Amino acid sequence: MTEILVLVDHADGAVRKTTTELLTIARRAGEPSAVFLGSGYEAAKETLSAFGAEKVYVADAPELDDYLVAPKAEVLAQIAANVNPAAVLIASNPDGKEIAARLAVKLESGIITDAVDVGADLTTTQSAFAASYSVTARVTHGTPVITVKPNSATPEQAATTPVEEKVAASVSDTSKAARIVSRSAREATGRPELTEAAIVVSGGRGTGGNFAPVEALADALGGAVGASRAAVDSGWYPHSHQVGQTGQTVSPQLYIAAGISGAIQHRAGMQTSKTIVAVDKDPEAPIFSMVDFGVVGDLHTILPQATEEILKRKG
Amino acid sequence: MKIIALVKHVPDAAADRTFNDADNTTDRVGVDGILSELDEYAVEAALKIAESGDAEVIAVTMGPEGAVDAVKRALQMGAHSGVHIVDDALHGSDALATSRVLATAIEKVGDVDLVLSGMASTDGGMSVVPAMVAERLGLAHVGFVGELTLNGATVTARRDADVTETVEASLPAVVSVTDQINEPRYPSFKGIMAAKKKPVETWSLADLGIESEAVGLSAAWSVVDAIDQRPERTQGEIVTDEGDGGVKLAEYLASQKFV
């Protein structure tokens, strides 16, 4: 079996769910080797072994955290050049995509981004043009560099005792050209992260700026909160929660759009959701054309009633 | 200073976007094209810098004949000149080849202080070309920038990526911006008239010293095996709220095991 490198996405050793998804996918195509870059490895160990990493390459270099991702791409390229894996899998988020981009150039290898599925033969599936097409593709040159969207696989546990290999990080001055001066902590809302959540409840213009009913329904369902561009542009919700072509793309099991008419840019960001539900005053809103279930009416009364009913059913 | 705005001509998302049956590439000829919405923010950011100081803004695109329209739109907004890289051999180029062509063009322009682009194109949407260009040129790339200031030879940026970060990079650098950075201007009549007199250079692969075998579909390092149109989502049940809309919604969610 050949090695598949999985870049660990983590914050100070707290491993994100995307990584356990990637380890699960990697097992289909070979033996998963995790690559841990940055500080906090001790905290990450348990998760990596629980989800099947046969090997872990560790570059525990705190300085990797002081710059944007170019140094990480450099160290990952050094590891990949030594290991010569069958593929490198990276989470499809802003940092992950940049690492993948630089890696593909350094390794002179083909790249595929935003895969929603990766087969045992490393053939990928992607969504194109606002999810109106499904594209099957594969890398034909070098070491396939593939970024995979969150929720592309259900993480499956497979306990291992990974072999650890320390890697000395050698980082060039060129890759240190962009220095991080300050970093704000992730907001602690107690909710799952938007791009990883199984359930997302989003609010739009129809909220009139009051996101309380949206948040309450999300909390009752254990979901994340999203927002349309109109809501974000109005300053009602942070940009980090924007769902759509110019924000985050989400692909949850359940997407509830509240007070969102469903412009094509928004649909591009949520169209691959498994089940879509909408609540909107306007029966002609384009969002209704793609829902599994829709309620025409005022979200300010419908959402609280639904929340109450859900909490009642949950006892 | 010299600023390059990388712009892309993309199929209009409001029209029916499709692929060429023959080779599975994006159909760029049979559909209406526009300047990628996300690149308008980059052009605007470049113009703002030019207006607050002394900078020349050059809009650069790579694409078939019609792609020059993306450059023209940037000129109408206020960019000073344009470069259109066009060559039959470029058809079907992957991101790696595209970044190589663009990086070579940036070197050919020469003495460039800042390269600006949108955070992604609105067609392929890979988000990798700006970082690849930076990698090839040995420059810093600051992506997903929502706020940008220049202080002499340093750029300070607020990034709205996974977390909000403030980043400093020395020029020259590549910066890709989000839709939070500004409100792109609409070309004025004066701007549209002025654009007609602005120079647009047309460069071929030979002008860039790139061999045609190194680009295009046959040189792409990934291949599309199949493209399937997804069945349109069919409309499910729609109910009108008559005082029990919330209960019905909860019942539906329970029936689908979400509760």
PDB file of N, CA and C in Angstrom, chain A residues 94-95 97-98 102 106 108-109 113 127 131-134 136-141 174 177 179 181-184 229 239 245-246 264 271 273-274 276 288 290-296 302 305-306 309 313, chain B residues 13 17-18 37-38 41 96 122 125-126 135 138 141 144 159 162 164-169 179-180 221-228 230 233 235-239 241 243-247 249-252:
ATOM      1  N   PRO A  94      -9.490  28.567   2.950  1.00  0.00           N
ATOM      2  CA  PRO A  94      -8.564  29.541   2.351  1.00  0.00           C
ATOM      3  C   PRO A  94      -7.087  29.172   2.526  1.00  0.00           C
ATOM      4  N   ASP A  95      -6.682  28.844   3.744  1.00  0.00           N
ATOM      5  CA  ASP A  95      -5.276  28.502   3.955  1.00  0.00           C
ATOM      6  C   ASP A  95      -4.907  27.202   3.236  1.00  0.00           C
ATOM      7  N   LYS A  97      -6.184  25.908   0.547  1.00  0.00           N
ATOM      8  CA  LYS A  97      -6.084  26.081  -0.906  1.00  0.00           C
ATOM      9  C   LYS A  97      -4.776  26.761  -1.287  1.00  0.00           C
ATOM     10  N   GLU A  98      -4.332  27.722  -0.453  1.00  0.00           N
ATOM     11  CA  GLU A  98      -3.070  28.390  -0.790  1.00  0.00           C
ATOM     12  C   GLU A  98      -1.894  27.432  -0.628  1.00  0.00           C
ATOM     13  N   ARG A 102       0.643  26.409  -3.759  1.00  0.00           N
ATOM     14  CA  ARG A 102       2.110  26.519  -3.724  1.00  0.00           C
ATOM     15  C   ARG A 102       2.756  25.138  -3.851  1.00  0.00           C
ATOM     16  N   LYS A 106       5.568  23.778  -6.490  1.00  0.00           N
ATOM     17  CA  LYS A 106       6.857  23.268  -6.002  1.00  0.00           C
ATOM     18  C   LYS A 106       7.103  21.827  -6.453  1.00  0.00           C
ATOM     19  N   GLU A 108       5.708  20.400  -9.002  1.00  0.00           N
ATOM     20  CA  GLU A 108       5.380  20.260 -10.424  1.00  0.00           C
ATOM     21  C   GLU A 108       4.349  19.158 -10.616  1.00  0.00           C
ATOM     22  N   SER A 109       3.246  19.334  -9.907  1.00  0.00           N
ATOM     23  CA  SER A 109       2.191  18.316  -9.904  1.00  0.00           C
ATOM     24  C   SER A 109       0.838  18.934 -10.197  1.00  0.00           C
ATOM     25  N   THR A 113      -9.060  21.147  -6.854  1.00  0.00           N
ATOM     26  CA  THR A 113      -9.570  21.788  -5.638  1.00  0.00           C
ATOM     27  C   THR A 113     -11.056  21.496  -5.457  1.00  0.00           C
ATOM     28  N   SER A 127     -18.172  19.929  -7.913  1.00  0.00           N
ATOM     29  CA  SER A 127     -19.387  20.599  -8.386  1.00  0.00           C
ATOM     30  C   SER A 127     -18.979  21.825  -9.169  1.00  0.00           C
ATOM     31  N   ALA A 131     -23.180  24.293  -8.767  1.00  0.00           N
ATOM     32  CA  ALA A 131     -23.615  22.919  -8.526  1.00  0.00           C
ATOM     33  C   ALA A 131     -24.588  22.402  -9.574  1.00  0.00           C
ATOM     34  N   SER A 132     -24.630  23.058 -10.763  1.00  0.00           N
ATOM     35  CA  SER A 132     -25.512  22.517 -11.794  1.00  0.00           C
ATOM     36  C   SER A 132     -24.840  21.368 -12.554  1.00  0.00           C
ATOM     37  N   TYR A 133     -23.525  21.239 -12.379  1.00  0.00           N
ATOM     38  CA  TYR A 133     -22.801  20.129 -13.006  1.00  0.00           C
ATOM     39  C   TYR A 133     -21.975  19.371 -11.977  1.00  0.00           C
ATOM     40  N   SER A 134     -21.782  18.101 -12.256  1.00  0.00           N
ATOM     41  CA  SER A 134     -20.888  17.276 -11.461  1.00  0.00           C
ATOM     42  C   SER A 134     -19.736  16.861 -12.371  1.00  0.00           C
ATOM     43  N   THR A 136     -16.131  14.841 -13.028  1.00  0.00           N
ATOM     44  CA  THR A 136     -15.231  13.776 -12.599  1.00  0.00           C
ATOM     45  C   THR A 136     -13.860  14.044 -13.220  1.00  0.00           C
ATOM     46  N   ALA A 137     -12.829  14.094 -12.386  1.00  0.00           N
ATOM     47  CA  ALA A 137     -11.511  14.460 -12.895  1.00  0.00           C
ATOM     48  C   ALA A 137     -10.430  13.697 -12.150  1.00  0.00           C
ATOM     49  N   ARG A 138      -9.212  13.748 -12.682  1.00  0.00           N
ATOM     50  CA  ARG A 138      -8.074  13.153 -11.979  1.00  0.00           C
ATOM     51  C   ARG A 138      -6.792  13.864 -12.389  1.00  0.00           C
ATOM     52  N   VAL A 139      -5.818  13.780 -11.503  1.00  0.00           N
ATOM     53  CA  VAL A 139      -4.508  14.374 -11.786  1.00  0.00           C
ATOM     54  C   VAL A 139      -3.708  13.384 -12.606  1.00  0.00           C
ATOM     55  N   THR A 140      -3.007  13.894 -13.624  1.00  0.00           N
ATOM     56  CA  THR A 140      -2.296  12.994 -14.542  1.00  0.00           C
ATOM     57  C   THR A 140      -0.783  13.166 -14.486  1.00  0.00           C
ATOM     58  N   HIS A 141      -0.317  14.121 -13.672  1.00  0.00           N
ATOM     59  CA  HIS A 141       1.116  14.413 -13.672  1.00  0.00           C
ATOM     60  C   HIS A 141       1.602  14.694 -12.255  1.00  0.00           C
ATOM     61  N   THR A 174      12.412  33.820   1.846  1.00  0.00           N
ATOM     62  CA  THR A 174      11.390  34.215   0.869  1.00  0.00           C
ATOM     63  C   THR A 174       9.990  33.867   1.362  1.00  0.00           C
ATOM     64  N   ALA A 177       7.910  36.187   3.865  1.00  0.00           N
ATOM     65  CA  ALA A 177       7.693  37.575   3.433  1.00  0.00           C
ATOM     66  C   ALA A 177       6.390  38.178   3.968  1.00  0.00           C
ATOM     67  N   ARG A 179       4.215  38.469   7.244  1.00  0.00           N
ATOM     68  CA  ARG A 179       4.252  38.204   8.680  1.00  0.00           C
ATOM     69  C   ARG A 179       2.890  38.532   9.311  1.00  0.00           C
ATOM     70  N   VAL A 181       0.860  40.005  12.089  1.00  0.00           N
ATOM     71  CA  VAL A 181       1.085  40.982  13.151  1.00  0.00           C
ATOM     72  C   VAL A 181       0.141  40.719  14.317  1.00  0.00           C
ATOM     73  N   SER A 182      -1.101  40.412  14.000  1.00  0.00           N
ATOM     74  CA  SER A 182      -2.054  40.074  15.062  1.00  0.00           C
ATOM     75  C   SER A 182      -3.088  39.107  14.525  1.00  0.00           C
ATOM     76  N   ARG A 183      -3.700  38.399  15.444  1.00  0.00           N
ATOM     77  CA  ARG A 183      -4.660  37.380  15.036  1.00  0.00           C
ATOM     78  C   ARG A 183      -5.785  37.385  16.067  1.00  0.00           C
ATOM     79  N   SER A 184      -7.004  37.513  15.586  1.00  0.00           N
ATOM     80  CA  SER A 184      -8.115  37.504  16.539  1.00  0.00           C
ATOM     81  C   SER A 184      -8.549  36.065  16.751  1.00  0.00           C
ATOM     82  N   ARG A 229     -25.525  37.604   1.710  1.00  0.00           N
ATOM     83  CA  ARG A 229     -24.689  38.771   1.484  1.00  0.00           C
ATOM     84  C   ARG A 229     -25.420  40.061   1.870  1.00  0.00           C
ATOM     85  N   HIS A 239     -19.013  38.956   8.315  1.00  0.00           N
ATOM     86  CA  HIS A 239     -18.707  38.413   6.989  1.00  0.00           C
ATOM     87  C   HIS A 239     -18.284  36.950   7.041  1.00  0.00           C
ATOM     88  N   GLN A 245     -21.402  32.694  -3.147  1.00  0.00           N
ATOM     89  CA  GLN A 245     -20.255  32.659  -4.041  1.00  0.00           C
ATOM     90  C   GLN A 245     -19.087  33.488  -3.516  1.00  0.00           C
ATOM     91  N   THR A 246     -19.387  34.621  -2.871  1.00  0.00           N
ATOM     92  CA  THR A 246     -18.303  35.458  -2.365  1.00  0.00           C
ATOM     93  C   THR A 246     -18.088  35.249  -0.871  1.00  0.00           C
ATOM     94  N   ILE A 264     -28.728  33.986  -7.320  1.00  0.00           N
ATOM     95  CA  ILE A 264     -27.887  32.887  -7.820  1.00  0.00           C
ATOM     96  C   ILE A 264     -26.572  32.792  -7.044  1.00  0.00           C
ATOM     97  N   GLN A 271     -26.174  25.102  -2.696  1.00  0.00           N
ATOM     98  CA  GLN A 271     -26.995  24.243  -3.548  1.00  0.00           C
ATOM     99  C   GLN A 271     -26.729  22.752  -3.356  1.00  0.00           C
ATOM    100  N   SER A 273     -26.424  21.299  -0.540  1.00  0.00           N
ATOM    101  CA  SER A 273     -26.984  20.829   0.728  1.00  0.00           C
ATOM    102  C   SER A 273     -27.951  19.678   0.443  1.00  0.00           C
ATOM    103  N   LYS A 274     -27.955  18.672   1.338  1.00  0.00           N
ATOM    104  CA  LYS A 274     -28.773  17.490   1.060  1.00  0.00           C
ATOM    105  C   LYS A 274     -30.263  17.831   1.099  1.00  0.00           C
ATOM    106  N   ILE A 276     -33.033  21.015   1.688  1.00  0.00           N
ATOM    107  CA  ILE A 276     -33.127  22.478   1.731  1.00  0.00           C
ATOM    108  C   ILE A 276     -34.541  22.883   2.144  1.00  0.00           C
ATOM    109  N   PHE A 288     -37.610  29.110  -3.348  1.00  0.00           N
ATOM    110  CA  PHE A 288     -38.650  28.079  -3.224  1.00  0.00           C
ATOM    111  C   PHE A 288     -38.585  27.045  -4.351  1.00  0.00           C
ATOM    112  N   MET A 290     -36.187  25.405  -5.277  1.00  0.00           N
ATOM    113  CA  MET A 290     -35.230  24.325  -5.035  1.00  0.00           C
ATOM    114  C   MET A 290     -35.368  23.698  -3.663  1.00  0.00           C
ATOM    115  N   VAL A 291     -36.441  24.022  -2.959  1.00  0.00           N
ATOM    116  CA  VAL A 291     -36.560  23.501  -1.596  1.00  0.00           C
ATOM    117  C   VAL A 291     -37.238  22.134  -1.552  1.00  0.00           C
ATOM    118  N   ASP A 292     -36.918  21.398  -0.503  1.00  0.00           N
ATOM    119  CA  ASP A 292     -37.641  20.167  -0.215  1.00  0.00           C
ATOM    120  C   ASP A 292     -38.902  20.483   0.573  1.00  0.00           C
ATOM    121  N   PHE A 293     -38.814  21.568   1.342  1.00  0.00           N
ATOM    122  CA  PHE A 293     -39.967  22.007   2.121  1.00  0.00           C
ATOM    123  C   PHE A 293     -39.879  23.514   2.292  1.00  0.00           C
ATOM    124  N   GLY A 294     -41.010  24.193   2.082  1.00  0.00           N
ATOM    125  CA  GLY A 294     -40.995  25.644   2.224  1.00  0.00           C
ATOM    126  C   GLY A 294     -42.218  26.138   2.979  1.00  0.00           C
ATOM    127  N   VAL A 295     -42.024  27.225   3.715  1.00  0.00           N
ATOM    128  CA  VAL A 295     -43.156  27.857   4.386  1.00  0.00           C
ATOM    129  C   VAL A 295     -43.206  29.310   3.937  1.00  0.00           C
ATOM    130  N   VAL A 296     -44.338  29.714   3.370  1.00  0.00           N
ATOM    131  CA  VAL A 296     -44.525  31.097   2.981  1.00  0.00           C
ATOM    132  C   VAL A 296     -45.115  31.832   4.171  1.00  0.00           C
ATOM    133  N   ILE A 302     -42.751  32.320  12.506  1.00  0.00           N
ATOM    134  CA  ILE A 302     -42.619  30.901  12.163  1.00  0.00           C
ATOM    135  C   ILE A 302     -41.412  30.261  12.856  1.00  0.00           C
ATOM    136  N   GLN A 305     -41.911  29.647  16.622  1.00  0.00           N
ATOM    137  CA  GLN A 305     -42.882  28.563  16.827  1.00  0.00           C
ATOM    138  C   GLN A 305     -42.228  27.204  16.547  1.00  0.00           C
ATOM    139  N   ALA A 306     -41.436  27.161  15.479  1.00  0.00           N
ATOM    140  CA  ALA A 306     -40.745  25.911  15.141  1.00  0.00           C
ATOM    141  C   ALA A 306     -39.749  25.540  16.233  1.00  0.00           C
ATOM    142  N   GLU A 309     -41.546  24.154  19.233  1.00  0.00           N
ATOM    143  CA  GLU A 309     -42.044  22.813  18.949  1.00  0.00           C
ATOM    144  C   GLU A 309     -40.899  21.782  18.970  1.00  0.00           C
ATOM    145  N   ARG A 313     -40.467  18.641  21.478  1.00  0.00           N
ATOM    146  CA  ARG A 313     -40.287  17.254  21.021  1.00  0.00           C
ATOM    147  C   ARG A 313     -39.023  16.627  21.598  1.00  0.00           C
TER     148      ARG A 313
ATOM    149  N   ALA B  13     -22.782  34.493 -14.855  1.00  0.00           N
ATOM    150  CA  ALA B  13     -23.492  33.520 -14.020  1.00  0.00           C
ATOM    151  C   ALA B  13     -25.005  33.620 -14.196  1.00  0.00           C
ATOM    152  N   ARG B  17     -24.486  28.661 -18.136  1.00  0.00           N
ATOM    153  CA  ARG B  17     -23.071  28.348 -18.325  1.00  0.00           C
ATOM    154  C   ARG B  17     -22.932  26.869 -18.647  1.00  0.00           C
ATOM    155  N   THR B  18     -22.000  26.567 -19.541  1.00  0.00           N
ATOM    156  CA  THR B  18     -21.903  25.188 -19.989  1.00  0.00           C
ATOM    157  C   THR B  18     -20.466  24.829 -20.380  1.00  0.00           C
ATOM    158  N   GLU B  37     -16.929  39.209 -11.379  1.00  0.00           N
ATOM    159  CA  GLU B  37     -17.393  40.154 -10.361  1.00  0.00           C
ATOM    160  C   GLU B  37     -16.342  40.358  -9.271  1.00  0.00           C
ATOM    161  N   LEU B  38     -15.690  39.272  -8.887  1.00  0.00           N
ATOM    162  CA  LEU B  38     -14.736  39.365  -7.783  1.00  0.00           C
ATOM    163  C   LEU B  38     -13.474  40.140  -8.165  1.00  0.00           C
ATOM    164  N   TYR B  41     -13.434  44.164  -7.524  1.00  0.00           N
ATOM    165  CA  TYR B  41     -12.950  44.676  -6.235  1.00  0.00           C
ATOM    166  C   TYR B  41     -11.441  44.929  -6.289  1.00  0.00           C
ATOM    167  N   LEU B  96      -1.976  25.789 -13.284  1.00  0.00           N
ATOM    168  CA  LEU B  96      -0.513  25.843 -13.250  1.00  0.00           C
ATOM    169  C   LEU B  96       0.027  26.590 -14.466  1.00  0.00           C
ATOM    170  N   THR B 122     -15.201  33.664 -10.758  1.00  0.00           N
ATOM    171  CA  THR B 122     -16.557  33.188 -10.501  1.00  0.00           C
ATOM    172  C   THR B 122     -16.937  32.032 -11.421  1.00  0.00           C
ATOM    173  N   GLY B 125     -13.420  29.094  -9.935  1.00  0.00           N
ATOM    174  CA  GLY B 125     -13.513  29.289  -8.488  1.00  0.00           C
ATOM    175  C   GLY B 125     -12.469  28.541  -7.690  1.00  0.00           C
ATOM    176  N   MET B 126     -11.310  28.262  -8.282  1.00  0.00           N
ATOM    177  CA  MET B 126     -10.323  27.471  -7.549  1.00  0.00           C
ATOM    178  C   MET B 126      -9.613  28.272  -6.464  1.00  0.00           C
ATOM    179  N   GLU B 135       4.102  32.333  -5.841  1.00  0.00           N
ATOM    180  CA  GLU B 135       5.090  31.262  -5.668  1.00  0.00           C
ATOM    181  C   GLU B 135       6.121  31.309  -6.797  1.00  0.00           C
ATOM    182  N   GLY B 138       8.376  34.292  -6.420  1.00  0.00           N
ATOM    183  CA  GLY B 138       9.107  34.377  -5.158  1.00  0.00           C
ATOM    184  C   GLY B 138       8.641  35.539  -4.297  1.00  0.00           C
ATOM    185  N   HIS B 141       2.246  36.333  -0.810  1.00  0.00           N
ATOM    186  CA  HIS B 141       0.849  36.423  -1.235  1.00  0.00           C
ATOM    187  C   HIS B 141      -0.001  36.614   0.002  1.00  0.00           C
ATOM    188  N   PHE B 144      -7.470  36.791   0.589  1.00  0.00           N
ATOM    189  CA  PHE B 144      -8.700  37.062   1.328  1.00  0.00           C
ATOM    190  C   PHE B 144      -8.599  38.354   2.138  1.00  0.00           C
ATOM    191  N   ARG B 159      -6.968  40.244   6.911  1.00  0.00           N
ATOM    192  CA  ARG B 159      -7.420  39.053   6.189  1.00  0.00           C
ATOM    193  C   ARG B 159      -8.680  38.519   6.841  1.00  0.00           C
ATOM    194  N   ASP B 162      -9.856  32.138   7.750  1.00  0.00           N
ATOM    195  CA  ASP B 162     -10.412  31.279   8.795  1.00  0.00           C
ATOM    196  C   ASP B 162     -10.561  32.054  10.100  1.00  0.00           C
ATOM    197  N   THR B 164      -9.618  36.259  11.623  1.00  0.00           N
ATOM    198  CA  THR B 164      -9.216  37.570  11.142  1.00  0.00           C
ATOM    199  C   THR B 164      -7.788  37.844  11.585  1.00  0.00           C
ATOM    200  N   GLU B 165      -6.953  38.191  10.613  1.00  0.00           N
ATOM    201  CA  GLU B 165      -5.547  38.429  10.897  1.00  0.00           C
ATOM    202  C   GLU B 165      -5.116  39.770  10.309  1.00  0.00           C
ATOM    203  N   THR B 166      -4.156  40.393  10.971  1.00  0.00           N
ATOM    204  CA  THR B 166      -3.496  41.549  10.369  1.00  0.00           C
ATOM    205  C   THR B 166      -2.129  41.072   9.908  1.00  0.00           C
ATOM    206  N   VAL B 167      -1.816  41.366   8.653  1.00  0.00           N
ATOM    207  CA  VAL B 167      -0.595  40.840   8.047  1.00  0.00           C
ATOM    208  C   VAL B 167       0.219  41.977   7.441  1.00  0.00           C
ATOM    209  N   GLU B 168       1.516  41.899   7.594  1.00  0.00           N
ATOM    210  CA  GLU B 168       2.414  42.856   6.949  1.00  0.00           C
ATOM    211  C   GLU B 168       3.279  42.125   5.948  1.00  0.00           C
ATOM    212  N   ALA B 169       3.411  42.725   4.779  1.00  0.00           N
ATOM    213  CA  ALA B 169       4.306  42.143   3.770  1.00  0.00           C
ATOM    214  C   ALA B 169       5.034  43.276   3.069  1.00  0.00           C
ATOM    215  N   ASP B 179     -14.890  40.616  -1.356  1.00  0.00           N
ATOM    216  CA  ASP B 179     -15.908  41.619  -1.679  1.00  0.00           C
ATOM    217  C   ASP B 179     -16.157  42.573  -0.519  1.00  0.00           C
ATOM    218  N   GLN B 180     -15.410  42.414   0.579  1.00  0.00           N
ATOM    219  CA  GLN B 180     -15.583  43.313   1.718  1.00  0.00           C
ATOM    220  C   GLN B 180     -14.700  44.544   1.616  1.00  0.00           C
ATOM    221  N   TRP B 221      -2.145  19.222 -16.255  1.00  0.00           N
ATOM    222  CA  TRP B 221      -1.736  18.120 -15.380  1.00  0.00           C
ATOM    223  C   TRP B 221      -2.908  17.481 -14.650  1.00  0.00           C
ATOM    224  N   SER B 222      -4.095  17.811 -15.090  1.00  0.00           N
ATOM    225  CA  SER B 222      -5.275  17.094 -14.597  1.00  0.00           C
ATOM    226  C   SER B 222      -6.214  16.981 -15.787  1.00  0.00           C
ATOM    227  N   VAL B 223      -7.071  15.987 -15.736  1.00  0.00           N
ATOM    228  CA  VAL B 223      -7.954  15.770 -16.877  1.00  0.00           C
ATOM    229  C   VAL B 223      -9.380  15.533 -16.377  1.00  0.00           C
ATOM    230  N   VAL B 224     -10.328  16.069 -17.137  1.00  0.00           N
ATOM    231  CA  VAL B 224     -11.734  15.851 -16.813  1.00  0.00           C
ATOM    232  C   VAL B 224     -12.205  14.620 -17.585  1.00  0.00           C
ATOM    233  N   ASP B 225     -12.697  13.628 -16.852  1.00  0.00           N
ATOM    234  CA  ASP B 225     -13.164  12.409 -17.508  1.00  0.00           C
ATOM    235  C   ASP B 225     -14.628  12.492 -17.899  1.00  0.00           C
ATOM    236  N   ALA B 226     -15.407  13.181 -17.077  1.00  0.00           N
ATOM    237  CA  ALA B 226     -16.839  13.235 -17.364  1.00  0.00           C
ATOM    238  C   ALA B 226     -17.460  14.473 -16.740  1.00  0.00           C
ATOM    239  N   ILE B 227     -18.481  14.972 -17.416  1.00  0.00           N
ATOM    240  CA  ILE B 227     -19.256  16.082 -16.863  1.00  0.00           C
ATOM    241  C   ILE B 227     -20.725  15.697 -16.949  1.00  0.00           C
ATOM    242  N   ASP B 228     -21.367  15.683 -15.810  1.00  0.00           N
ATOM    243  CA  ASP B 228     -22.783  15.326 -15.798  1.00  0.00           C
ATOM    244  C   ASP B 228     -23.601  16.497 -15.291  1.00  0.00           C
ATOM    245  N   ARG B 230     -26.377  17.969 -13.296  1.00  0.00           N
ATOM    246  CA  ARG B 230     -27.178  17.492 -12.160  1.00  0.00           C
ATOM    247  C   ARG B 230     -28.644  17.699 -12.478  1.00  0.00           C
ATOM    248  N   ARG B 233     -33.089  20.553  -9.050  1.00  0.00           N
ATOM    249  CA  ARG B 233     -33.811  20.212  -7.820  1.00  0.00           C
ATOM    250  C   ARG B 233     -35.281  20.457  -8.081  1.00  0.00           C
ATOM    251  N   GLN B 235     -39.133  21.118  -6.893  1.00  0.00           N
ATOM    252  CA  GLN B 235     -39.745  21.784  -5.766  1.00  0.00           C
ATOM    253  C   GLN B 235     -40.507  20.784  -4.905  1.00  0.00           C
ATOM    254  N   GLY B 236     -40.252  20.842  -3.631  1.00  0.00           N
ATOM    255  CA  GLY B 236     -40.963  19.969  -2.708  1.00  0.00           C
ATOM    256  C   GLY B 236     -42.257  20.612  -2.250  1.00  0.00           C
ATOM    257  N   GLU B 237     -42.651  20.288  -1.047  1.00  0.00           N
ATOM    258  CA  GLU B 237     -43.931  20.787  -0.537  1.00  0.00           C
ATOM    259  C   GLU B 237     -43.787  22.229  -0.046  1.00  0.00           C
ATOM    260  N   ILE B 238     -44.708  23.087  -0.456  1.00  0.00           N
ATOM    261  CA  ILE B 238     -44.711  24.476   0.015  1.00  0.00           C
ATOM    262  C   ILE B 238     -46.028  24.713   0.757  1.00  0.00           C
ATOM    263  N   VAL B 239     -45.937  25.170   1.980  1.00  0.00           N
ATOM    264  CA  VAL B 239     -47.164  25.475   2.727  1.00  0.00           C
ATOM    265  C   VAL B 239     -47.203  26.971   3.028  1.00  0.00           C
ATOM    266  N   ASP B 241     -48.210  29.856   5.720  1.00  0.00           N
ATOM    267  CA  ASP B 241     -48.417  29.958   7.163  1.00  0.00           C
ATOM    268  C   ASP B 241     -49.834  30.445   7.472  1.00  0.00           C
ATOM    269  N   GLY B 243     -50.772  30.418  10.794  1.00  0.00           N
ATOM    270  CA  GLY B 243     -50.689  30.407  12.259  1.00  0.00           C
ATOM    271  C   GLY B 243     -49.995  29.166  12.794  1.00  0.00           C
ATOM    272  N   ASP B 244     -49.818  28.148  11.908  1.00  0.00           N
ATOM    273  CA  ASP B 244     -49.178  26.916  12.368  1.00  0.00           C
ATOM    274  C   ASP B 244     -47.953  26.559  11.505  1.00  0.00           C
ATOM    275  N   GLY B 245     -47.420  27.578  10.812  1.00  0.00           N
ATOM    276  CA  GLY B 245     -46.282  27.348   9.915  1.00  0.00           C
ATOM    277  C   GLY B 245     -45.075  26.788  10.648  1.00  0.00           C
ATOM    278  N   GLY B 246     -44.845  27.270  11.849  1.00  0.00           N
ATOM    279  CA  GLY B 246     -43.699  26.812  12.634  1.00  0.00           C
ATOM    280  C   GLY B 246     -43.853  25.361  13.046  1.00  0.00           C
ATOM    281  N   VAL B 247     -45.065  24.997  13.431  1.00  0.00           N
ATOM    282  CA  VAL B 247     -45.338  23.608  13.843  1.00  0.00           C
ATOM    283  C   VAL B 247     -45.139  22.684  12.637  1.00  0.00           C
ATOM    284  N   LEU B 249     -43.254  23.220  10.072  1.00  0.00           N
ATOM    285  CA  LEU B 249     -41.817  23.165   9.799  1.00  0.00           C
ATOM    286  C   LEU B 249     -41.142  22.151  10.732  1.00  0.00           C
ATOM    287  N   ALA B 250     -41.498  22.215  12.019  1.00  0.00           N
ATOM    288  CA  ALA B 250     -40.918  21.287  12.996  1.00  0.00           C
ATOM    289  C   ALA B 250     -41.313  19.850  12.663  1.00  0.00           C
ATOM    290  N   GLU B 251     -42.571  19.680  12.247  1.00  0.00           N
ATOM    291  CA  GLU B 251     -43.034  18.330  11.885  1.00  0.00           C
ATOM    292  C   GLU B 251     -42.241  17.777  10.700  1.00  0.00           C
ATOM    293  N   TYR B 252     -41.994  18.650   9.709  1.00  0.00           N
ATOM    294  CA  TYR B 252     -41.215  18.209   8.554  1.00  0.00           C
ATOM    295  C   TYR B 252     -39.802  17.796   8.989  1.00  0.00           C
TER     296      TYR B 252
END
